[in-house]
Amino acid sequence: MAKHFKAPTGTVDFLPDYHDYFTFVKKVIRHRFRQSGFRRTSTPMFEETEVFLRALGETNDITARELYSFKDRQDREYTLRPEITTGIVRSFIEHEMQLEALPKELYYIEPCFRFERPNSRTKRQFWQFGAEVLGESDPSIDAQMMYLGHRILKDLGLDDICELKINTIGSPADRKEFFEALANFYSGKERTLTPESQEKLAQKKYLELLDPKSEDEEILVQMAPKITDFLSKDSRQFFDDVQEYLNSFGIKYTIDYSLVRPLDYYTNTVFEFHEVGNKNKVLVGGRYNGLIEKMGGPNLGGAGFAAGVDRIISLMKTEGIEVPQKDELQIFLAATGPVAKKHALPILIKLREHGYHAVGVLGRTSMQEQLERAQRFNVPYTLLMGDLEVKKKQLIVRDMETGKQVWIDQDKVLEHMDGLLGAQVNLDTTTDFLGHN
RNA sequence: GCGAGCGUAGCUCAGUGGUAGAGCAGCGGUUUGUGGUACCGCUGGCCGUGGGUUCGAUCCCCAUCGCUCGCCCCA
């Protein structure tokens, strides 16, 4: 036997059952983003590796072991995008969007790639959706992003199992002093830290030390200097304003000073919705005021959030949330005999254009074969046409559940099926989708 | 990057140091213009791959690849 091919390690086929959910999720996302003035954008699936190294930083776990990189036939270094923000910022700069009306509000639903060890929650190719607001740094934007995230989760039925946490990590200037204080504080206490944290300390990744990895570290973090003591007047005001806006529309949140991001580009606000009772992130975001300039563009602020579609769908399934199924077949048209087959196809097309989901006129034409197929397609009704029916211009309507059959005239088929299945919502068959005759 | 488990028929799995079994699926029949249920029959496997131990390995050992599940991480 020939070799069986498989989907590459860490990838999965997104089969029709997945798309039942995906279609619904996309519909919600599009609706909520459009409502808020966002427009959809797409960037290439891969960029020069340098683009990601610049944006994400060169010395962290993410760039060291999670980038899906390759050389092309001309020896250029490329990387499949691990997230979308970087590409959008590159695109913003390349197309000089700062000359357009600001803020630029963009959203996306795109596949991303990370070179991970695959498990039930992590794959190497996965879908992300998210939004970016570029060219404006008002705290109201941050609050609006959180509202949008919340609103989408609510539409998907997940708001009850997700909680919002927020924090501020200040400006780079604020952090400079804060980090010096942290360095002093941890000096001499290295042995209390886990080996991983000792490494973070050595690499001066002070922010990541704020997320404790052991009970000892938790105690240390509580005693350690707090970012709030080092915030400039502006940064403090900004964070206060964000909270005031959040309060103004009554969204629930808690402040969590251990909430940080491993990437260089965040400033001020960071937030995440995670599952209640564990740390599994569902939707994460924050402000990144230095990123556009760092990528070679104008000195403009930005904020955004992102969420994994696959994780959301699996949560919906766990929660027993069902989505509308619009692909169910309604009619199987069984033609028994070669003559009937020729006569049946126009009827099948007529049924479809009337709005029915119909299949048929397939395969061998024995009655048994036809009914077996109809049964496997799980249709409520089968229309049977043999040579006898062709001659009489009739067909048989068989109720697949009861087995009851009635003979009707072929030119009454639409009225008859409407009586059984209800009138169909259909496009006018004399026009195309754009309304042209 | 670390750890655990599993690779036997299309699928789900059992099994034994002496070259393999069940259920489901598939195909055919009981039923030549009528599906589902039932009964009968048939097809189907280099026991993941490579090496080692052994008279002999699907089984024991080593390696390798693949899958699954954790951990780290999760932009």
Short mmCIF file of C-alpha atoms (C1' of nucleotides) in Angstrom, two decimals:
data_model
loop_
_atom_site.label_atom_id
_atom_site.label_comp_id
_atom_site.label_asym_id
_atom_site.label_seq_id
_atom_site.Cartn_x
_atom_site.Cartn_y
_atom_site.Cartn_z
CA MET A 1 0.00 0.00 0.00
CA ALA A 2 1.13 3.52 -0.70
CA LYS A 3 2.48 5.67 2.07
CA HIS A 4 -0.11 7.44 4.18
CA PHE A 5 0.46 11.15 4.32
CA LYS A 6 -0.31 13.04 7.49
CA ALA A 7 -0.81 16.66 8.39
CA PRO A 8 2.55 18.06 9.57
CA THR A 9 3.41 17.79 13.25
CA GLY A 10 1.44 20.24 15.30
CA THR A 11 -1.08 21.03 12.58
CA VAL A 12 -4.66 19.88 12.30
CA ASP A 13 -7.26 19.80 9.57
CA PHE A 14 -10.05 22.25 10.27
CA LEU A 15 -12.94 20.00 9.29
CA PRO A 16 -16.56 20.99 8.60
CA ASP A 17 -17.64 20.48 12.23
CA TYR A 18 -14.96 22.98 13.25
CA HIS A 19 -16.23 25.46 10.68
CA ASP A 20 -19.74 25.32 12.14
CA TYR A 21 -18.18 27.05 15.14
CA PHE A 22 -15.63 29.10 13.25
CA THR A 23 -18.30 30.60 10.99
CA PHE A 24 -20.29 31.66 14.02
CA VAL A 25 -17.25 33.12 15.81
CA LYS A 26 -16.27 35.08 12.71
CA LYS A 27 -19.76 36.45 12.39
CA VAL A 28 -19.69 37.76 15.97
CA ILE A 29 -16.22 39.24 15.55
CA ARG A 30 -17.06 41.03 12.32
CA HIS A 31 -20.27 42.43 13.73
CA ARG A 32 -18.70 43.85 16.89
CA PHE A 33 -15.66 45.29 15.18
CA ARG A 34 -17.64 46.95 12.41
CA GLN A 35 -19.91 48.47 15.02
CA SER A 36 -16.85 50.15 16.52
CA GLY A 37 -15.47 51.44 13.24
CA PHE A 38 -12.82 48.78 12.67
CA ARG A 39 -11.93 47.52 9.19
CA ARG A 40 -10.43 44.16 8.39
CA THR A 41 -6.84 43.85 7.26
CA SER A 42 -4.49 41.01 6.31
CA THR A 43 -0.73 40.91 6.16
CA PRO A 44 1.47 38.17 4.65
CA MET A 45 1.75 34.88 6.49
CA PHE A 46 5.50 35.41 6.73
CA GLU A 47 7.86 38.34 7.14
CA GLU A 48 11.59 38.82 7.16
CA THR A 49 12.80 37.26 10.39
CA GLU A 50 14.37 40.59 11.31
CA VAL A 51 10.91 42.17 11.54
CA PHE A 52 9.91 39.89 14.40
CA LEU A 53 13.26 40.07 16.15
CA ARG A 54 13.00 43.84 16.23
CA ALA A 55 9.43 43.92 17.50
CA LEU A 56 9.51 41.06 19.96
CA GLY A 57 13.07 41.42 21.22
CA GLU A 58 15.97 39.09 20.55
CA THR A 59 16.55 37.66 23.99
CA ASN A 60 13.53 35.81 25.26
CA ASP A 61 12.04 32.32 25.14
CA ILE A 62 9.66 33.34 22.43
CA THR A 63 12.18 34.38 19.83
CA ALA A 64 14.75 31.84 20.97
CA ARG A 65 12.63 28.74 20.51
CA GLU A 66 9.15 29.53 19.21
CA LEU A 67 9.72 31.20 15.84
CA TYR A 68 8.88 29.07 12.82
CA SER A 69 11.75 30.19 10.60
CA PHE A 70 13.07 29.07 7.24
CA LYS A 71 15.30 30.09 4.37
CA ASP A 72 13.83 30.53 0.92
CA ARG A 73 15.45 29.53 -2.36
CA GLN A 74 17.46 32.72 -2.41
CA ASP A 75 18.75 32.20 1.12
CA ARG A 76 16.64 34.93 2.66
CA GLU A 77 15.62 34.46 6.30
CA TYR A 78 11.87 34.43 6.78
CA THR A 79 9.60 33.56 9.69
CA LEU A 80 5.97 32.49 9.66
CA ARG A 81 4.18 35.09 11.72
CA PRO A 82 3.73 34.07 15.35
CA GLU A 83 1.26 36.92 15.95
CA ILE A 84 -0.33 39.67 13.93
CA THR A 85 0.48 42.96 15.68
CA THR A 86 4.01 43.09 14.30
CA GLY A 87 2.88 42.66 10.70
CA ILE A 88 0.19 45.27 11.07
CA VAL A 89 2.62 47.80 12.50
CA ARG A 90 5.03 47.08 9.64
CA SER A 91 2.14 47.55 7.23
CA PHE A 92 1.04 50.79 8.95
CA ILE A 93 4.51 52.23 8.47
CA GLU A 94 4.98 50.93 4.93
CA HIS A 95 1.69 52.48 3.77
CA GLU A 96 2.19 55.71 5.74
CA MET A 97 -1.14 55.32 7.44
CA GLN A 98 -0.27 58.14 9.82
CA LEU A 99 -1.34 60.45 6.97
CA GLU A 100 -4.86 59.02 7.06
CA ALA A 101 -7.55 59.70 9.64
CA LEU A 102 -6.29 58.62 13.04
CA PRO A 103 -6.67 56.50 14.98
CA LYS A 104 -6.42 53.70 12.47
CA GLU A 105 -8.70 50.93 13.71
CA LEU A 106 -7.96 47.55 12.21
CA TYR A 107 -9.07 44.02 12.97
CA TYR A 108 -8.01 40.62 11.73
CA ILE A 109 -8.85 36.92 11.69
CA GLU A 110 -5.76 35.09 10.52
CA PRO A 111 -3.72 31.92 10.91
CA CYS A 112 -0.48 32.17 12.93
CA PHE A 113 2.44 29.80 13.44
CA ARG A 114 4.59 28.99 16.43
CA PHE A 115 7.13 26.22 16.68
CA GLU A 116 5.69 24.64 19.81
CA ARG A 117 5.60 21.18 21.25
CA PRO A 118 2.01 20.35 20.35
CA ASN A 119 -0.51 19.39 23.00
CA SER A 120 -4.23 19.68 23.54
CA ARG A 121 -4.18 23.47 23.87
CA THR A 122 -1.23 24.36 21.68
CA LYS A 123 -0.70 23.76 17.98
CA ARG A 124 1.85 24.96 15.45
CA GLN A 125 -0.76 26.50 13.18
CA PHE A 126 -3.77 28.19 14.74
CA TRP A 127 -6.24 31.02 14.18
CA GLN A 128 -6.08 34.34 15.94
CA PHE A 129 -8.39 37.29 15.84
CA GLY A 130 -7.73 40.67 17.32
CA ALA A 131 -7.67 44.40 16.86
CA GLU A 132 -5.22 47.29 16.83
CA VAL A 133 -5.83 50.99 17.34
CA LEU A 134 -2.89 52.90 15.95
CA GLY A 135 -1.98 56.56 16.21
CA GLU A 136 -3.83 57.51 19.39
CA SER A 137 -2.87 57.13 23.04
CA ASP A 138 -5.97 58.13 24.93
CA PRO A 139 -6.86 55.96 27.95
CA SER A 140 -10.38 55.71 26.59
CA ILE A 141 -8.96 53.56 23.80
CA ASP A 142 -7.58 51.07 26.32
CA ALA A 143 -10.94 50.86 28.05
CA GLN A 144 -12.73 50.47 24.74
CA MET A 145 -10.46 47.59 23.79
CA MET A 146 -11.34 45.81 26.99
CA TYR A 147 -15.01 46.48 26.40
CA LEU A 148 -14.79 45.03 22.89
CA GLY A 149 -13.02 41.95 24.17
CA HIS A 150 -15.62 41.52 26.86
CA ARG A 151 -18.48 42.10 24.44
CA ILE A 152 -17.21 39.46 22.02
CA LEU A 153 -16.69 36.91 24.78
CA LYS A 154 -20.20 37.63 25.99
CA ASP A 155 -21.65 37.13 22.52
CA LEU A 156 -19.89 33.77 22.40
CA GLY A 157 -21.35 32.76 25.75
CA LEU A 158 -18.01 32.79 27.54
CA ASP A 159 -18.27 35.89 29.73
CA ASP A 160 -19.29 33.90 32.81
CA ILE A 161 -16.20 31.72 32.71
CA CYS A 162 -13.74 34.52 31.95
CA GLU A 163 -12.44 37.23 34.26
CA LEU A 164 -10.63 40.42 33.37
CA LYS A 165 -7.37 41.41 35.04
CA ILE A 166 -5.56 44.65 34.39
CA ASN A 167 -2.27 46.23 35.33
CA THR A 168 0.06 48.98 34.27
CA ILE A 169 3.74 48.52 33.61
CA GLY A 170 4.38 52.25 33.23
CA SER A 171 6.52 54.00 30.66
CA PRO A 172 10.09 52.97 29.88
CA ALA A 173 11.30 55.88 32.02
CA ASP A 174 9.18 54.72 34.98
CA ARG A 175 10.50 51.22 34.61
CA LYS A 176 14.11 52.30 34.63
CA GLU A 177 13.91 53.45 38.23
CA PHE A 178 11.65 50.60 39.19
CA PHE A 179 14.08 48.06 37.80
CA GLU A 180 16.96 49.57 39.72
CA ALA A 181 14.92 49.21 42.89
CA LEU A 182 14.09 45.60 41.99
CA ALA A 183 17.74 44.82 41.28
CA ASN A 184 18.66 46.12 44.72
CA PHE A 185 15.85 44.23 46.36
CA TYR A 186 16.72 40.86 44.80
CA SER A 187 20.44 41.30 45.28
CA GLY A 188 21.47 38.69 47.84
CA LYS A 189 18.14 36.85 47.61
CA GLU A 190 18.99 34.89 44.45
CA ARG A 191 19.04 31.53 46.21
CA THR A 192 15.37 31.89 47.19
CA LEU A 193 14.41 32.01 43.53
CA THR A 194 13.71 29.10 41.22
CA PRO A 195 16.52 28.43 38.71
CA GLU A 196 14.33 29.86 35.94
CA SER A 197 13.82 33.07 37.85
CA GLN A 198 17.50 33.32 38.68
CA GLU A 199 18.12 33.29 34.98
CA LYS A 200 15.51 36.01 34.41
CA LEU A 201 17.23 38.09 37.06
CA ALA A 202 20.64 37.59 35.45
CA GLN A 203 19.14 38.64 32.10
CA LYS A 204 17.63 41.71 33.78
CA LYS A 205 14.13 40.64 32.82
CA TYR A 206 12.74 42.19 35.96
CA LEU A 207 9.13 42.34 34.83
CA GLU A 208 8.91 38.58 34.58
CA LEU A 209 10.07 38.25 38.17
CA LEU A 210 6.78 39.85 39.22
CA ASP A 211 4.90 36.72 38.16
CA PRO A 212 5.85 34.35 41.01
CA LYS A 213 6.75 30.73 40.22
CA SER A 214 6.90 29.38 43.77
CA GLU A 215 5.58 30.14 47.25
CA ASP A 216 8.89 31.69 48.24
CA GLU A 217 8.78 33.93 45.22
CA GLU A 218 5.23 34.91 46.03
CA ILE A 219 6.35 36.17 49.43
CA LEU A 220 9.25 38.02 47.85
CA VAL A 221 7.02 39.64 45.28
CA GLN A 222 4.75 40.91 48.02
CA MET A 223 7.71 42.50 49.80
CA ALA A 224 9.34 43.79 46.63
CA PRO A 225 8.98 47.38 45.38
CA LYS A 226 5.78 48.03 43.44
CA ILE A 227 5.54 49.67 40.03
CA THR A 228 2.87 51.95 41.48
CA ASP A 229 5.53 53.67 43.59
CA PHE A 230 7.54 54.51 40.51
CA LEU A 231 4.87 55.70 38.12
CA SER A 232 5.23 59.22 36.83
CA LYS A 233 2.32 61.58 37.37
CA ASP A 234 1.24 61.06 33.77
CA SER A 235 1.41 57.27 33.93
CA ARG A 236 -0.52 57.22 37.19
CA GLN A 237 -3.17 59.53 35.74
CA PHE A 238 -3.39 57.35 32.64
CA PHE A 239 -4.03 54.19 34.65
CA ASP A 240 -6.57 56.00 36.85
CA ASP A 241 -8.37 57.23 33.75
CA VAL A 242 -8.49 53.74 32.26
CA GLN A 243 -10.14 52.49 35.43
CA GLU A 244 -12.60 55.37 35.50
CA TYR A 245 -13.66 54.60 31.96
CA LEU A 246 -14.03 50.94 32.82
CA ASN A 247 -16.18 51.83 35.80
CA SER A 248 -18.31 54.09 33.62
CA PHE A 249 -19.67 51.15 31.67
CA GLY A 250 -19.75 48.75 34.57
CA ILE A 251 -17.37 46.07 33.41
CA LYS A 252 -15.94 43.83 36.14
CA TYR A 253 -12.18 43.71 36.55
CA THR A 254 -9.47 43.30 39.14
CA ILE A 255 -6.04 44.88 39.31
CA ASP A 256 -3.25 42.32 39.35
CA TYR A 257 0.24 43.70 39.83
CA SER A 258 1.79 40.40 38.79
CA LEU A 259 0.26 40.72 35.34
CA VAL A 260 3.12 41.36 32.92
CA ARG A 261 4.14 40.60 29.35
CA PRO A 262 7.35 38.95 28.26
CA LEU A 263 7.76 41.27 25.28
CA ASP A 264 9.64 44.53 25.09
CA TYR A 265 7.00 46.52 23.31
CA TYR A 266 4.32 46.97 25.95
CA THR A 267 3.87 50.24 27.83
CA ASN A 268 1.30 51.30 30.42
CA THR A 269 -1.84 49.19 30.24
CA VAL A 270 -1.77 45.40 30.06
CA PHE A 271 -4.87 43.26 30.45
CA GLU A 272 -6.08 39.73 30.00
CA PHE A 273 -9.23 37.71 30.17
CA HIS A 274 -8.45 34.28 31.52
CA GLU A 275 -10.54 31.34 32.60
CA VAL A 276 -11.98 31.67 36.08
CA GLY A 277 -10.03 29.40 38.39
CA ASN A 278 -6.92 28.94 36.29
CA LYS A 279 -4.39 30.97 34.37
CA ASN A 280 -5.34 29.86 30.88
CA LYS A 281 -5.47 33.02 28.84
CA VAL A 282 -8.41 33.55 26.53
CA LEU A 283 -7.91 37.10 25.26
CA VAL A 284 -4.93 39.33 26.01
CA GLY A 285 -3.98 42.87 25.13
CA GLY A 286 -2.25 46.04 26.07
CA ARG A 287 -0.74 49.33 25.01
CA TYR A 288 2.48 49.56 23.00
CA ASN A 289 3.48 53.18 22.66
CA GLY A 290 7.04 52.62 21.58
CA LEU A 291 6.52 49.96 18.96
CA ILE A 292 5.74 52.00 15.85
CA GLU A 293 8.81 54.16 16.33
CA LYS A 294 10.95 51.15 17.18
CA MET A 295 9.90 49.60 13.87
CA GLY A 296 11.08 52.70 12.01
CA GLY A 297 7.83 54.67 11.90
CA PRO A 298 6.58 57.89 13.47
CA ASN A 299 6.37 58.30 17.23
CA LEU A 300 2.75 57.25 17.64
CA GLY A 301 1.05 55.11 20.23
CA GLY A 302 -1.01 51.99 19.76
CA ALA A 303 -3.04 49.44 21.64
CA GLY A 304 -4.52 46.11 20.79
CA PHE A 305 -5.64 42.68 21.83
CA ALA A 306 -5.62 39.18 20.42
CA ALA A 307 -7.31 35.87 21.12
CA GLY A 308 -6.95 32.32 19.88
CA VAL A 309 -9.97 31.13 17.95
CA ASP A 310 -9.19 27.47 18.50
CA ARG A 311 -9.04 27.86 22.26
CA ILE A 312 -12.30 29.79 22.22
CA ILE A 313 -14.03 27.11 20.18
CA SER A 314 -12.82 24.37 22.48
CA LEU A 315 -14.11 26.37 25.46
CA MET A 316 -17.48 26.78 23.75
CA LYS A 317 -17.66 23.04 23.25
CA THR A 318 -16.68 22.36 26.86
CA GLU A 319 -19.40 24.73 27.97
CA GLY A 320 -21.92 22.93 25.79
CA ILE A 321 -22.61 26.02 23.67
CA GLU A 322 -24.23 25.08 20.41
CA VAL A 323 -24.12 27.13 17.25
CA PRO A 324 -26.57 27.25 14.36
CA GLN A 325 -26.01 24.44 11.85
CA LYS A 326 -26.87 25.71 8.41
CA ASP A 327 -25.45 22.96 6.26
CA GLU A 328 -28.02 20.26 6.89
CA LEU A 329 -29.22 18.51 3.78
CA GLN A 330 -32.95 18.49 3.18
CA ILE A 331 -33.54 16.48 0.04
CA PHE A 332 -31.90 13.56 -1.72
CA LEU A 333 -32.98 13.11 -5.32
CA ALA A 334 -32.72 9.44 -6.27
CA ALA A 335 -32.83 8.58 -9.93
CA THR A 336 -33.29 4.87 -10.61
CA GLY A 337 -32.28 4.01 -14.11
CA PRO A 338 -30.19 5.92 -16.65
CA VAL A 339 -33.15 7.58 -18.33
CA ALA A 340 -34.47 8.92 -15.06
CA LYS A 341 -31.00 10.19 -14.19
CA LYS A 342 -31.00 12.49 -17.20
CA HIS A 343 -34.45 13.81 -16.32
CA ALA A 344 -33.60 14.26 -12.65
CA LEU A 345 -30.70 16.67 -12.85
CA PRO A 346 -32.78 19.70 -13.97
CA ILE A 347 -35.15 19.01 -11.09
CA LEU A 348 -32.23 18.90 -8.64
CA ILE A 349 -31.01 22.27 -9.89
CA LYS A 350 -34.52 23.70 -9.63
CA LEU A 351 -34.70 22.56 -6.00
CA ARG A 352 -31.37 24.18 -5.19
CA GLU A 353 -32.21 27.48 -6.84
CA HIS A 354 -35.43 27.51 -4.86
CA GLY A 355 -33.26 27.45 -1.74
CA TYR A 356 -33.15 23.81 -0.72
CA HIS A 357 -30.00 22.00 0.32
CA ALA A 358 -30.20 19.08 -2.03
CA VAL A 359 -27.93 16.34 -3.35
CA GLY A 360 -28.51 13.41 -5.62
CA VAL A 361 -28.31 12.07 -9.17
CA LEU A 362 -25.28 10.08 -8.07
CA GLY A 363 -23.71 6.72 -8.67
CA ARG A 364 -25.34 3.47 -9.65
CA THR A 365 -29.03 3.64 -10.20
CA SER A 366 -30.37 0.64 -8.35
CA MET A 367 -33.13 1.48 -5.92
CA GLN A 368 -31.21 -0.09 -3.06
CA GLU A 369 -28.02 1.85 -3.74
CA GLN A 370 -29.93 5.10 -4.02
CA LEU A 371 -31.83 4.67 -0.77
CA GLU A 372 -28.72 3.56 1.09
CA ARG A 373 -26.99 6.73 0.03
CA ALA A 374 -29.95 8.88 0.96
CA GLN A 375 -29.93 7.29 4.37
CA ARG A 376 -26.23 7.95 4.87
CA PHE A 377 -26.69 11.60 3.96
CA ASN A 378 -29.28 11.71 6.71
CA VAL A 379 -31.91 13.64 4.75
CA PRO A 380 -35.52 13.93 5.91
CA TYR A 381 -36.95 13.43 2.39
CA THR A 382 -35.94 11.48 -0.67
CA LEU A 383 -37.43 12.09 -4.08
CA LEU A 384 -37.52 8.95 -6.20
CA MET A 385 -37.69 8.94 -9.97
CA GLY A 386 -37.71 5.81 -12.08
CA ASP A 387 -38.55 5.25 -15.72
CA LEU A 388 -42.22 4.88 -14.83
CA GLU A 389 -42.29 8.28 -13.10
CA VAL A 390 -40.48 9.88 -16.04
CA LYS A 391 -43.20 8.66 -18.35
CA LYS A 392 -45.99 9.94 -16.08
CA LYS A 393 -44.13 13.19 -15.28
CA GLN A 394 -44.41 12.28 -11.62
CA LEU A 395 -42.06 11.56 -8.76
CA ILE A 396 -42.24 9.83 -5.41
CA VAL A 397 -41.75 11.79 -2.19
CA ARG A 398 -40.52 9.46 0.52
CA ASP A 399 -40.49 10.45 4.18
CA MET A 400 -37.29 8.80 5.34
CA GLU A 401 -38.38 8.47 8.93
CA THR A 402 -41.78 6.86 8.44
CA GLY A 403 -41.16 5.30 5.03
CA LYS A 404 -44.45 6.75 3.76
CA GLN A 405 -44.55 7.68 0.08
CA VAL A 406 -46.75 9.89 -2.05
CA TRP A 407 -46.79 10.34 -5.83
CA ILE A 408 -46.90 13.94 -7.08
CA ASP A 409 -46.65 15.72 -10.44
CA GLN A 410 -43.13 16.91 -11.18
CA ASP A 411 -44.23 20.49 -11.76
CA LYS A 412 -45.73 20.62 -8.27
CA VAL A 413 -42.53 19.58 -6.52
CA LEU A 414 -41.60 23.01 -5.11
CA GLU A 415 -45.06 23.68 -3.68
CA HIS A 416 -45.18 20.20 -2.23
CA MET A 417 -41.76 20.42 -0.57
CA ASP A 418 -42.53 23.91 0.76
CA GLY A 419 -45.54 22.33 2.43
CA LEU A 420 -43.33 19.73 4.09
CA LEU A 421 -40.23 21.79 4.90
CA GLY A 422 -41.55 25.35 5.04
CA ALA A 423 -40.93 28.12 2.54
CA GLN A 424 -37.24 28.62 1.84
CA VAL A 425 -35.30 31.84 2.16
CA ASN A 426 -33.66 32.07 -1.21
CA LEU A 427 -32.02 34.47 -3.57
CA ASP A 428 -34.02 35.65 -6.53
CA THR A 429 -32.83 33.27 -9.20
CA THR A 430 -33.13 35.89 -11.91
CA THR A 431 -30.44 38.10 -10.38
CA ASP A 432 -26.90 37.50 -9.23
CA PHE A 433 -25.46 38.32 -5.81
CA LEU A 434 -24.82 41.95 -6.71
CA GLY A 435 -28.40 42.42 -7.84
CA HIS A 436 -27.68 42.48 -11.57
CA ASN A 437 -30.17 40.93 -13.96
"C1'" G B 1 13.62 22.77 26.55
"C1'" C B 2 11.73 18.77 30.50
"C1'" G B 3 8.57 14.43 31.73
"C1'" A B 4 4.90 10.33 31.11
"C1'" G B 5 2.00 7.02 28.09
"C1'" C B 6 0.88 4.73 23.47
"C1'" G B 7 2.06 2.76 18.03
"C1'" U B 8 -1.40 -4.71 16.28
"C1'" A B 9 -7.13 -4.97 10.31
"C1'" G B 10 -10.17 1.16 7.42
"C1'" C B 11 -11.71 2.50 12.95
"C1'" U B 12 -11.83 1.17 18.46
"C1'" C B 13 -8.93 -2.19 20.88
"C1'" A B 14 -7.60 -7.48 23.01
"C1'" G B 15 -3.47 -10.86 23.00
"C1'" U B 16 1.01 -14.41 23.57
"C1'" G B 17 8.91 -15.79 23.55
"C1'" G B 18 6.71 -20.66 18.94
"C1'" U B 19 5.09 -15.91 12.47
"C1'" A B 20 -2.34 -13.21 15.27
"C1'" G B 21 -8.04 -12.22 17.41
"C1'" A B 22 -12.94 -9.46 18.63
"C1'" G B 23 -16.43 -5.59 17.79
"C1'" C B 24 -17.64 -1.89 14.41
"C1'" A B 25 -17.01 -0.47 9.23
"C1'" G B 26 -16.71 -2.44 4.06
"C1'" C B 27 -18.40 -6.08 0.30
"C1'" G B 28 -21.98 -10.11 -1.07
"C1'" G B 29 -26.50 -12.77 0.10
"C1'" U B 30 -31.55 -13.85 2.57
"C1'" U B 31 -34.92 -9.39 -0.45
"C1'" U B 32 -33.99 -8.52 -9.28
"C1'" G B 33 -38.41 -0.80 -8.11
"C1'" U B 34 -37.30 0.67 -1.78
"C1'" G B 35 -32.64 2.44 3.23
"C1'" G B 36 -32.41 1.80 8.69
"C1'" U B 37 -33.31 -3.71 12.30
"C1'" A B 38 -32.07 -9.09 12.04
"C1'" C B 39 -29.49 -13.53 10.26
"C1'" C B 40 -25.56 -15.98 7.05
"C1'" G B 41 -20.97 -15.53 4.44
"C1'" C B 42 -16.52 -12.95 2.60
"C1'" U B 43 -12.56 -9.48 2.21
"C1'" G B 44 -8.94 -7.49 5.07
"C1'" G B 45 -2.47 -7.29 8.99
"C1'" C B 46 6.13 -6.99 7.04
"C1'" C B 47 1.94 -6.46 14.97
"C1'" G B 48 5.42 1.97 13.29
"C1'" U B 49 10.84 1.57 11.46
"C1'" G B 50 16.04 -0.07 12.25
"C1'" G B 51 19.28 -2.88 15.19
"C1'" G B 52 20.35 -6.33 19.46
"C1'" U B 53 19.42 -10.82 22.74
"C1'" U B 54 17.43 -15.76 21.33
"C1'" C B 55 17.04 -22.01 17.96
"C1'" G B 56 12.95 -18.60 17.30
"C1'" A B 57 10.70 -11.65 18.69
"C1'" U B 58 4.42 -8.72 17.59
"C1'" C B 59 6.05 -9.72 22.86
"C1'" C B 60 12.42 -8.70 26.08
"C1'" C B 61 16.53 -4.68 25.33
"C1'" C B 62 18.47 -0.26 22.59
"C1'" A B 63 17.76 3.42 19.05
"C1'" U B 64 14.64 6.10 15.81
"C1'" C B 65 10.19 8.17 13.87
"C1'" G B 66 5.11 9.25 14.83
"C1'" C B 67 0.84 10.18 17.97
"C1'" U B 68 -1.33 11.63 22.78
"C1'" C B 69 -1.17 14.00 27.45
"C1'" G B 70 1.26 17.02 31.09
"C1'" C B 71 5.17 20.87 32.52
"C1'" C B 72 7.96 25.29 30.92
"C1'" C B 73 6.27 29.02 27.74
"C1'" C B 74 2.01 31.15 25.67
"C1'" A B 75 3.31 37.55 21.90
#
